[in-house]
mmCIF file with all atom_site columns, C-alpha atoms in Angstrom:
data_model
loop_
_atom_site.group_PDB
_atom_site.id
_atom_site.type_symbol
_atom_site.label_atom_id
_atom_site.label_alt_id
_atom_site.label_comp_id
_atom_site.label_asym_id
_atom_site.label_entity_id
_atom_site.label_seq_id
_atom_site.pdbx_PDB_ins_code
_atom_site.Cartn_x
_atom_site.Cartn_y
_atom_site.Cartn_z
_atom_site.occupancy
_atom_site.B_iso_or_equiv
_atom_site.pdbx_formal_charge
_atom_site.auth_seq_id
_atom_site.auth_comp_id
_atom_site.auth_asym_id
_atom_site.auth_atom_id
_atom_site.pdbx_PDB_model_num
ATOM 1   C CA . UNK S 1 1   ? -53.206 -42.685 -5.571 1.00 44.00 ? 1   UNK S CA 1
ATOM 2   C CA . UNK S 1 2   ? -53.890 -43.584 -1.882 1.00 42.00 ? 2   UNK S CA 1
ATOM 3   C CA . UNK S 1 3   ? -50.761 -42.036 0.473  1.00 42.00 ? 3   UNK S CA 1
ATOM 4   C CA . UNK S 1 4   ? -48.519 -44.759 2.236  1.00 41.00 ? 4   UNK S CA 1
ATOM 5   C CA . UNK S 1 5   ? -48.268 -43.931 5.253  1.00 44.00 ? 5   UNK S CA 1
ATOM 6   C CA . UNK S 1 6   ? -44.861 -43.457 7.025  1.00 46.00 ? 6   UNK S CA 1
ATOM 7   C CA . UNK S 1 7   ? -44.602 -46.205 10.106 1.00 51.00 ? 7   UNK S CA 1
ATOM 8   C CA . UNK S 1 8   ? -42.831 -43.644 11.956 1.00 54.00 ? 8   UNK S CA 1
ATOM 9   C CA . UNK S 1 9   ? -45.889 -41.496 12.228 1.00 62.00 ? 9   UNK S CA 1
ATOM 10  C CA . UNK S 1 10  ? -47.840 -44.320 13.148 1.00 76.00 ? 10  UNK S CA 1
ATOM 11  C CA . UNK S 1 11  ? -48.951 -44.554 16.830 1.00 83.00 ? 11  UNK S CA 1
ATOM 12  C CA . UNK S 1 12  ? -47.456 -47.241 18.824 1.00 87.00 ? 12  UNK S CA 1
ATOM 13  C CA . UNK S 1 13  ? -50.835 -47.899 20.713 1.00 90.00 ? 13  UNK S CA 1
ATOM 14  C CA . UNK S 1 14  ? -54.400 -47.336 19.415 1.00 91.00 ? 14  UNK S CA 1
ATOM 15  C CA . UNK S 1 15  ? -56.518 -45.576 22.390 1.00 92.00 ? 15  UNK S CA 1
ATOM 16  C CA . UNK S 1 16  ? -58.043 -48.144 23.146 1.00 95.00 ? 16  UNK S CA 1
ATOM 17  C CA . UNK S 1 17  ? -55.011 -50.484 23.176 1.00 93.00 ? 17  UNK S CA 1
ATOM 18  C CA . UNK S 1 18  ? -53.377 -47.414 25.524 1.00 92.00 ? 18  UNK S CA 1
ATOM 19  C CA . UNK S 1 19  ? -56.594 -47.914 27.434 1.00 95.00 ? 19  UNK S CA 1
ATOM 20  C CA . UNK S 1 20  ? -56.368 -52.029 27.961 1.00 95.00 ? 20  UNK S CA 1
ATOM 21  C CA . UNK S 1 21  ? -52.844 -51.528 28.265 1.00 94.00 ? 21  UNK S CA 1
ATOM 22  C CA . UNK S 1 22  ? -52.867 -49.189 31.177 1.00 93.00 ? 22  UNK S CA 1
ATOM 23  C CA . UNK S 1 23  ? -55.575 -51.281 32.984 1.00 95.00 ? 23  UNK S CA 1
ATOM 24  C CA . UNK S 1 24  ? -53.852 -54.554 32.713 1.00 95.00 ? 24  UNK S CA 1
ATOM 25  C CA . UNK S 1 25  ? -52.435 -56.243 35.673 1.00 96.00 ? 25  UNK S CA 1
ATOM 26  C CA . UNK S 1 26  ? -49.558 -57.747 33.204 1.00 95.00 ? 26  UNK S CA 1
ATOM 27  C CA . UNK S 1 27  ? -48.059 -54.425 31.948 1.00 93.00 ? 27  UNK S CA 1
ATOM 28  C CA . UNK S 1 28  ? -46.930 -54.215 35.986 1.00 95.00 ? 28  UNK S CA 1
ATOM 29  C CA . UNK S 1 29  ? -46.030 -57.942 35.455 1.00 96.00 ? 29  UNK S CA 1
ATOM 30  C CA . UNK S 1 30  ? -43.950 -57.045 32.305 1.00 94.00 ? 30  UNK S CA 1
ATOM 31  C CA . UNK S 1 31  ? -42.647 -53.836 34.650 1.00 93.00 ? 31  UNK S CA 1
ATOM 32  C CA . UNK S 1 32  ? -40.992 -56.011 37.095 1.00 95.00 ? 32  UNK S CA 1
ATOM 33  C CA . UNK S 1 33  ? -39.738 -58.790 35.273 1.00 96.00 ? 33  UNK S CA 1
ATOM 34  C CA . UNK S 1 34  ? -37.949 -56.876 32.655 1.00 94.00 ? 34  UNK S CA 1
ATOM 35  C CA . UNK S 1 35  ? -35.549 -54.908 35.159 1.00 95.00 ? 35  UNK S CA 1
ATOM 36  C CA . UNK S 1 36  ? -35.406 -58.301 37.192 1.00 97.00 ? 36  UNK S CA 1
ATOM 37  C CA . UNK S 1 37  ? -33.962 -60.290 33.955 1.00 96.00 ? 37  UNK S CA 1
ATOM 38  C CA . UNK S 1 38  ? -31.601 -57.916 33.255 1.00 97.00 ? 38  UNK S CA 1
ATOM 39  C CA . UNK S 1 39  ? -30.305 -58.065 36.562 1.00 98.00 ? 39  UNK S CA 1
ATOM 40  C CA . UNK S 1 40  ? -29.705 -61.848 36.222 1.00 98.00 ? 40  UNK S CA 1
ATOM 41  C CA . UNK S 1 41  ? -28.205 -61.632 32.782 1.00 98.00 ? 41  UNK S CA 1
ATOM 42  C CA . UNK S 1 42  ? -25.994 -59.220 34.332 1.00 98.00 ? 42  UNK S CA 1
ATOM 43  C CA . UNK S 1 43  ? -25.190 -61.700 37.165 1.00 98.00 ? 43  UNK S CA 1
ATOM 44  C CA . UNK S 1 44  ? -25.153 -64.587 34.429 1.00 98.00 ? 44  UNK S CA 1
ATOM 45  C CA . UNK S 1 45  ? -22.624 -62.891 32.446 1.00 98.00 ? 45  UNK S CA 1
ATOM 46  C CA . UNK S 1 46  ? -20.139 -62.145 34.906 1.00 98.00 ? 46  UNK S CA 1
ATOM 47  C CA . UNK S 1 47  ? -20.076 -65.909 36.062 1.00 98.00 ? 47  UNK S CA 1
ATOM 48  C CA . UNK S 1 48  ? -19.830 -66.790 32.635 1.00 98.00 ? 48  UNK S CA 1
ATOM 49  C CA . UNK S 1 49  ? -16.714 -64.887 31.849 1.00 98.00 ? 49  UNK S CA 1
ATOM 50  C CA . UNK S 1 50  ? -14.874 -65.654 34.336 1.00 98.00 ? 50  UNK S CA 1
ATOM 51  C CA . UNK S 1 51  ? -15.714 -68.926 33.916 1.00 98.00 ? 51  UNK S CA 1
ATOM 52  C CA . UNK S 1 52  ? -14.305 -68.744 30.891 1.00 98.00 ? 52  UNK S CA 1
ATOM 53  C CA . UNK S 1 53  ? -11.540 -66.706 31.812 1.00 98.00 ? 53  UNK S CA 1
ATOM 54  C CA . UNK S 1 54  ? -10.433 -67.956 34.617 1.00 98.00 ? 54  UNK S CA 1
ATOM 55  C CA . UNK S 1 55  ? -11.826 -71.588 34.098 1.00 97.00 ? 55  UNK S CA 1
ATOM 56  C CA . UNK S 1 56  ? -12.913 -71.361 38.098 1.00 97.00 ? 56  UNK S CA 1
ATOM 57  C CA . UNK S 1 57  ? -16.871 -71.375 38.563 1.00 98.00 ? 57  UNK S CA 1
ATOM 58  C CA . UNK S 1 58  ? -18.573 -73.740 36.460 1.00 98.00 ? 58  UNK S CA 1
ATOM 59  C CA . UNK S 1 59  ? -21.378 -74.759 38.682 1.00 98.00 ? 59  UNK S CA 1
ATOM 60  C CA . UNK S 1 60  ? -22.062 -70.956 39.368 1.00 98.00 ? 60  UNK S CA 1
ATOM 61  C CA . UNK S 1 61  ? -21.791 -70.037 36.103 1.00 98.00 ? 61  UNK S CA 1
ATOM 62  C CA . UNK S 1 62  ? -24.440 -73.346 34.833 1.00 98.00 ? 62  UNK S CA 1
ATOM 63  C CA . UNK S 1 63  ? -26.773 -72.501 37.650 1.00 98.00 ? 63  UNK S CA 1
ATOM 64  C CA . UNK S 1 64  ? -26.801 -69.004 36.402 1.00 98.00 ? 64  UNK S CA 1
ATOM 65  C CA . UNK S 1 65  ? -27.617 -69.210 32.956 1.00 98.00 ? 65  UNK S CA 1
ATOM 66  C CA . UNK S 1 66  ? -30.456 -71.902 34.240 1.00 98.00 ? 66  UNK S CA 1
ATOM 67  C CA . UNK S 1 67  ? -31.979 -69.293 36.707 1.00 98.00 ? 67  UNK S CA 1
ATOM 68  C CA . UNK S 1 68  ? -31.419 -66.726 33.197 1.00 98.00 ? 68  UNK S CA 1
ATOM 69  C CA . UNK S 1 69  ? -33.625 -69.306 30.834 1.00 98.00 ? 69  UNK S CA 1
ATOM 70  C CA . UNK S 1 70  ? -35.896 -69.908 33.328 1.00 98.00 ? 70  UNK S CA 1
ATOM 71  C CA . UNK S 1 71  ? -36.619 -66.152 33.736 1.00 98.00 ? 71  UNK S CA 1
ATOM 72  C CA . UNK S 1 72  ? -37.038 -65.719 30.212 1.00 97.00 ? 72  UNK S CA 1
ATOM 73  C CA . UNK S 1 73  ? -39.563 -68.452 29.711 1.00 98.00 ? 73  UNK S CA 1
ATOM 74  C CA . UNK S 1 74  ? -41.159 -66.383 32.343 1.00 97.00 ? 74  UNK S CA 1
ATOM 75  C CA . UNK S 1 75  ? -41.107 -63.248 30.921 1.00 96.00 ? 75  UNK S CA 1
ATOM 76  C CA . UNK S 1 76  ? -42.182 -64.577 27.587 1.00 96.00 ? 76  UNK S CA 1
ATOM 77  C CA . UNK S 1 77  ? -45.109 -66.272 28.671 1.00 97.00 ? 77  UNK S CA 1
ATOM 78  C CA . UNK S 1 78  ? -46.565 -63.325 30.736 1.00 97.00 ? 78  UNK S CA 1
ATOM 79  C CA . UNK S 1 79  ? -44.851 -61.466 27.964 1.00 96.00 ? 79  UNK S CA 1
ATOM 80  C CA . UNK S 1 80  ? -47.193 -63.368 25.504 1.00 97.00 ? 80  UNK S CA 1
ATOM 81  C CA . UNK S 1 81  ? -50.390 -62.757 27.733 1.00 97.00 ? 81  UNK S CA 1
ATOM 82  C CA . UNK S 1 82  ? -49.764 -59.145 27.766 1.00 96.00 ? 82  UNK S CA 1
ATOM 83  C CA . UNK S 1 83  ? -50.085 -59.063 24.296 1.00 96.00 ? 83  UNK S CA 1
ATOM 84  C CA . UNK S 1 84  ? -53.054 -60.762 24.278 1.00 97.00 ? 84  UNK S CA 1
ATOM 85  C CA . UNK S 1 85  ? -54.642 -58.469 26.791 1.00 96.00 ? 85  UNK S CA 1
ATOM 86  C CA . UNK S 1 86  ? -53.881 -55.400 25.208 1.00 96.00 ? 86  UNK S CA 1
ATOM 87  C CA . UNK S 1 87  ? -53.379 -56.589 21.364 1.00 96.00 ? 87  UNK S CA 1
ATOM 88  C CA . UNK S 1 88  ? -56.276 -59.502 21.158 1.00 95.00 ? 88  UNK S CA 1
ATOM 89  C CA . UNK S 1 89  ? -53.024 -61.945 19.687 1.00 96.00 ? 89  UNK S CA 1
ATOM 90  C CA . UNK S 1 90  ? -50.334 -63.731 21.797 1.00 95.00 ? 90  UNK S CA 1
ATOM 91  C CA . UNK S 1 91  ? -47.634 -63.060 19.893 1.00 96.00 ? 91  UNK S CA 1
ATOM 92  C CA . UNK S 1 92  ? -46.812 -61.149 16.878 1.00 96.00 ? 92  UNK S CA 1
ATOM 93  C CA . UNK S 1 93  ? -49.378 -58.232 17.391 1.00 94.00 ? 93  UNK S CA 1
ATOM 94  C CA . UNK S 1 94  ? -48.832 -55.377 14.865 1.00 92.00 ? 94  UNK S CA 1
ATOM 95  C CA . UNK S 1 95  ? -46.327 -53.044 17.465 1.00 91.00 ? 95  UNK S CA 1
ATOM 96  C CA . UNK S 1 96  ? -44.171 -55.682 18.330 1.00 92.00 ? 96  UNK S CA 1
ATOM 97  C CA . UNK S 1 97  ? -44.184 -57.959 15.553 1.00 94.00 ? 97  UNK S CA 1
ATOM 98  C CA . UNK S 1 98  ? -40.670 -57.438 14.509 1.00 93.00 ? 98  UNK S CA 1
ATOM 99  C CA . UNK S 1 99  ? -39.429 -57.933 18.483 1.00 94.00 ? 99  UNK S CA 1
ATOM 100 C CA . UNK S 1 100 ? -41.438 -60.910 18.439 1.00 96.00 ? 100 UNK S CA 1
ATOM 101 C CA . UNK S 1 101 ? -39.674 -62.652 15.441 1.00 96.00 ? 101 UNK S CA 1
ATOM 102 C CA . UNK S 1 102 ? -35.902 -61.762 16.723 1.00 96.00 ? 102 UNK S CA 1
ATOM 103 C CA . UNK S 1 103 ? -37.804 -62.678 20.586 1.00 96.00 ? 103 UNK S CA 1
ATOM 104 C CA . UNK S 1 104 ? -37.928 -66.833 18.733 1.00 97.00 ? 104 UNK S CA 1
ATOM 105 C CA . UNK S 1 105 ? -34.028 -66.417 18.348 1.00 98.00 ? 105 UNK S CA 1
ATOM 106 C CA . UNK S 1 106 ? -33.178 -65.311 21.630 1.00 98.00 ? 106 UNK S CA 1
ATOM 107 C CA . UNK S 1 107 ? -35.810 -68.036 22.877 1.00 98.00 ? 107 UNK S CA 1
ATOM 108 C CA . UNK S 1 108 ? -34.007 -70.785 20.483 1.00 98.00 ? 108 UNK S CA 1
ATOM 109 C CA . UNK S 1 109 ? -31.126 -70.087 22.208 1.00 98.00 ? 109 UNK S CA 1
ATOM 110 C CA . UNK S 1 110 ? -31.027 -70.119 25.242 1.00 98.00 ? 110 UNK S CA 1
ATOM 111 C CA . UNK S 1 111 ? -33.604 -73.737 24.666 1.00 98.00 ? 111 UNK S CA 1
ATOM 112 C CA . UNK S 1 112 ? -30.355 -74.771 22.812 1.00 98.00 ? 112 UNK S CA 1
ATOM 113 C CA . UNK S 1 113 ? -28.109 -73.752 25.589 1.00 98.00 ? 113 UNK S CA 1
ATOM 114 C CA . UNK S 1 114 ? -30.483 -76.461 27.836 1.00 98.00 ? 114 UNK S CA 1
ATOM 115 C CA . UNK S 1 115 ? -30.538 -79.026 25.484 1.00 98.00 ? 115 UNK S CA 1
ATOM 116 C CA . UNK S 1 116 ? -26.668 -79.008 24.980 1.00 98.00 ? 116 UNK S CA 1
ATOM 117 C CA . UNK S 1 117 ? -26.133 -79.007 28.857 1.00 98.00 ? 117 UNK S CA 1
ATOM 118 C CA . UNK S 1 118 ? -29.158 -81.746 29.367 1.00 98.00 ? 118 UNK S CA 1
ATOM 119 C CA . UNK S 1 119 ? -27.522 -83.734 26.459 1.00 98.00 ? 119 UNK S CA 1
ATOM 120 C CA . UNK S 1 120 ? -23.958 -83.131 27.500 1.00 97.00 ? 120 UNK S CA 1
ATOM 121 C CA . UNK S 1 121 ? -23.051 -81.751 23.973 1.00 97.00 ? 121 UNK S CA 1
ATOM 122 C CA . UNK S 1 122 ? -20.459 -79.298 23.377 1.00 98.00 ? 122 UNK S CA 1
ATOM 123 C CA . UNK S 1 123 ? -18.890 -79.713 26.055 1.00 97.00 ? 123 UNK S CA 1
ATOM 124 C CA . UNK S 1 124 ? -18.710 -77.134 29.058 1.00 98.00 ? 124 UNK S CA 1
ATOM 125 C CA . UNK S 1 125 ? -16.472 -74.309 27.286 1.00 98.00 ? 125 UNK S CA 1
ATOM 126 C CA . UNK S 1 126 ? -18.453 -74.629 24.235 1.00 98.00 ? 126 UNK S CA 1
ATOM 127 C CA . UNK S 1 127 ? -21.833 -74.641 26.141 1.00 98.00 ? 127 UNK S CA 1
ATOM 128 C CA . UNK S 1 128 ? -20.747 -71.429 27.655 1.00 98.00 ? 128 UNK S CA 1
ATOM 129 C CA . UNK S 1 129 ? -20.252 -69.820 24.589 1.00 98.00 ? 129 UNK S CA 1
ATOM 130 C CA . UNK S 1 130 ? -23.874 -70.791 23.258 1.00 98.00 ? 130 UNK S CA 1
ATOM 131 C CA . UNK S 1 131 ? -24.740 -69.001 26.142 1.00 98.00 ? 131 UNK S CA 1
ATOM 132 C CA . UNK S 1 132 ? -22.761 -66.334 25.230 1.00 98.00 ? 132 UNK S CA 1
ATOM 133 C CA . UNK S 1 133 ? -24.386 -66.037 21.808 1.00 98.00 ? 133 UNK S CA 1
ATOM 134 C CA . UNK S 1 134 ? -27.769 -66.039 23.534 1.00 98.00 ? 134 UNK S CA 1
ATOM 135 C CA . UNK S 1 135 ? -27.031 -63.391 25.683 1.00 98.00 ? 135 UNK S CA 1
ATOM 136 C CA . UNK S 1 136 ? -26.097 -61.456 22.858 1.00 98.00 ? 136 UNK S CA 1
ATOM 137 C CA . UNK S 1 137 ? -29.245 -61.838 21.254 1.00 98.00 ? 137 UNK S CA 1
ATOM 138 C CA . UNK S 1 138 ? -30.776 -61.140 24.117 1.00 97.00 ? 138 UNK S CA 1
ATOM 139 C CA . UNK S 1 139 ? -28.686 -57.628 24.017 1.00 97.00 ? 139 UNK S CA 1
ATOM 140 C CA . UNK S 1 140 ? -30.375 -56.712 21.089 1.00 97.00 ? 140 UNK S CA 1
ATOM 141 C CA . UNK S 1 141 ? -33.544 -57.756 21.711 1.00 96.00 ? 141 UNK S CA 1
ATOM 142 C CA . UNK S 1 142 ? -33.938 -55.608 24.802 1.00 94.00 ? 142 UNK S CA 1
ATOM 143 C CA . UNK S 1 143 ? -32.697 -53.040 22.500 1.00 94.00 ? 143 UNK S CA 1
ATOM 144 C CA . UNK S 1 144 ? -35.310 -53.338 20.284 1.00 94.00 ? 144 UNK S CA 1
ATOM 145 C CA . UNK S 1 145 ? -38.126 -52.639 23.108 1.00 90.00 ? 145 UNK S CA 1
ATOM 146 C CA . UNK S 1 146 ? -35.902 -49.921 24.888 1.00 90.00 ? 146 UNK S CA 1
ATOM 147 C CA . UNK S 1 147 ? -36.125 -48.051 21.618 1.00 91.00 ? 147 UNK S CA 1
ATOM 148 C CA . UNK S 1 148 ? -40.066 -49.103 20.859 1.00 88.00 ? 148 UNK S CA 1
ATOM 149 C CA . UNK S 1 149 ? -40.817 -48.069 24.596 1.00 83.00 ? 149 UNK S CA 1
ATOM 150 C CA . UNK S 1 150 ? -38.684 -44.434 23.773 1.00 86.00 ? 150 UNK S CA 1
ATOM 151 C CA . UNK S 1 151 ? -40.870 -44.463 20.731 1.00 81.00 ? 151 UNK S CA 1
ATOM 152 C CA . UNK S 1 152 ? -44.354 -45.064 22.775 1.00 78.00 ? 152 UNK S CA 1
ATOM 153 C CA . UNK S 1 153 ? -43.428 -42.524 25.389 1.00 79.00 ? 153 UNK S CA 1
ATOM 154 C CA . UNK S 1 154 ? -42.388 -40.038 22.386 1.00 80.00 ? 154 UNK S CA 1
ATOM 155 C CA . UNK S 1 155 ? -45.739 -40.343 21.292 1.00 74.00 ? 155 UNK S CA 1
ATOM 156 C CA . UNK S 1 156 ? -47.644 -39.872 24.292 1.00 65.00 ? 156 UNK S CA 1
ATOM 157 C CA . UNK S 1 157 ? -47.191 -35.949 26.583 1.00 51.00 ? 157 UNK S CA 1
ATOM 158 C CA . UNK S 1 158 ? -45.453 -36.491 29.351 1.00 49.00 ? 158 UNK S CA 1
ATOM 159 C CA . UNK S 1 159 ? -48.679 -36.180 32.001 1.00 46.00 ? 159 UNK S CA 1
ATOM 160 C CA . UNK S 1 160 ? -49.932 -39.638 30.555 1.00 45.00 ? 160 UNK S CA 1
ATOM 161 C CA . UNK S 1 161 ? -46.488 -41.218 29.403 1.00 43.00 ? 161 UNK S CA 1
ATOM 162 C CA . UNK S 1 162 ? -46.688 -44.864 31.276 1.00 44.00 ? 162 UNK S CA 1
ATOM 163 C CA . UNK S 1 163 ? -44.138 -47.180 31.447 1.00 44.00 ? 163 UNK S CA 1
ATOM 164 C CA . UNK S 1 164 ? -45.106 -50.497 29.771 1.00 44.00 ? 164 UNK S CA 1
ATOM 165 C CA . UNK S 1 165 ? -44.051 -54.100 29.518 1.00 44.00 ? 165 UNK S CA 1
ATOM 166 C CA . UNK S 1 166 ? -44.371 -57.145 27.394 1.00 44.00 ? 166 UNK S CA 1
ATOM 167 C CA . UNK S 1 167 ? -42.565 -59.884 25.056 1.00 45.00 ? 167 UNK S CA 1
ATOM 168 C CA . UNK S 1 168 ? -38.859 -60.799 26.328 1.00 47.00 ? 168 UNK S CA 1
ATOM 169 C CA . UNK S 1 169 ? -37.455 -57.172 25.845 1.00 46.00 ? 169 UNK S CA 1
ATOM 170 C CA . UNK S 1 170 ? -37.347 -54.828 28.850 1.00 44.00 ? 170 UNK S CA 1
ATOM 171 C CA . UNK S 1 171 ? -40.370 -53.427 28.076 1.00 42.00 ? 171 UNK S CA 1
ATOM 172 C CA . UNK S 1 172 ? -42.793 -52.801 25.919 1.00 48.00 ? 172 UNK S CA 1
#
């Protein structure tokens, strides 16, 4: 009987994959961007709570979780050619597939977030807390590629450990 074996044990990154990885310009791309979102989400959220706290700021706040879509798109899209680079797939490549799938949510969301505000539906309070909800995915998604990047680096000794990037998490 042939042994299943444990995904845990499983390298992240063939060699070669660690190879194409390493050389491509994205995984800088995916280096920047990643610590750059955050910081806007970070930005975003604050203006969004006291938005809807204080009710003061609701062009700030809108304008914010704009700039916040916008950078996602970004980082999805380079996100997507990363994977392709180092994977052979745009999206869905064997490491990441799961972050992929919960990446459509957080994508969904803040698309939703546009539509209500382009459409004028919801109105503002409940637009903001779409928003909300997307951030939170977005929480957890960057989770899940903090952790797969800890994985990766746990796999590699520490003379060759590189830091990587991809998909909409921080980093992959």
């Amino acid at each position: 009987m042939p042994r299943r074996q444990d995904h845990a044990s499983t390298p992240l990154y063939t060699p070669k994959e660690r190879q194409r990885r390493d050389a491509s310009t994205w995984t800088v791309v995916q280096g920047v961007l990643a610590p750059l979102q955050f910081l806007v989400f970070l930005v975003s959220l604050a203006l969004v709570l006291r938005f809807l706290w204080f009710g003061e700021g609701q062009q700030a706040a809108t304008v914010s979780v704009i700039i916040k879509t916008l950078v996602l798109y970004t980082i999805m899209v380079t996100g997507a050619i990363w994977e392709k680079d180092v994977f052979g797939q745009y999206l869905f490549a064997r490491a990441f597939f799961w972050e992929d799938v919960f990446s459509m949510l957080v994508l969904a969301l803040h698309t939703a977030y546009l539509v209500a505000l382009a459409a004028g539906a919801l109105g503002v309070r409940g637009q903001m807390l779409l928003a909300l909800a997307a951030y939170a995915t977005y929480v957890i998604n960057a989770a899940q590629f903090v952790l797969k990047l800890r994985a990766a680096r746990r796999q590699v000794s520490p003379p060759t450990a590189v830091a990587v990037g991809g998909g909409l998490g921080l980093a992959k």
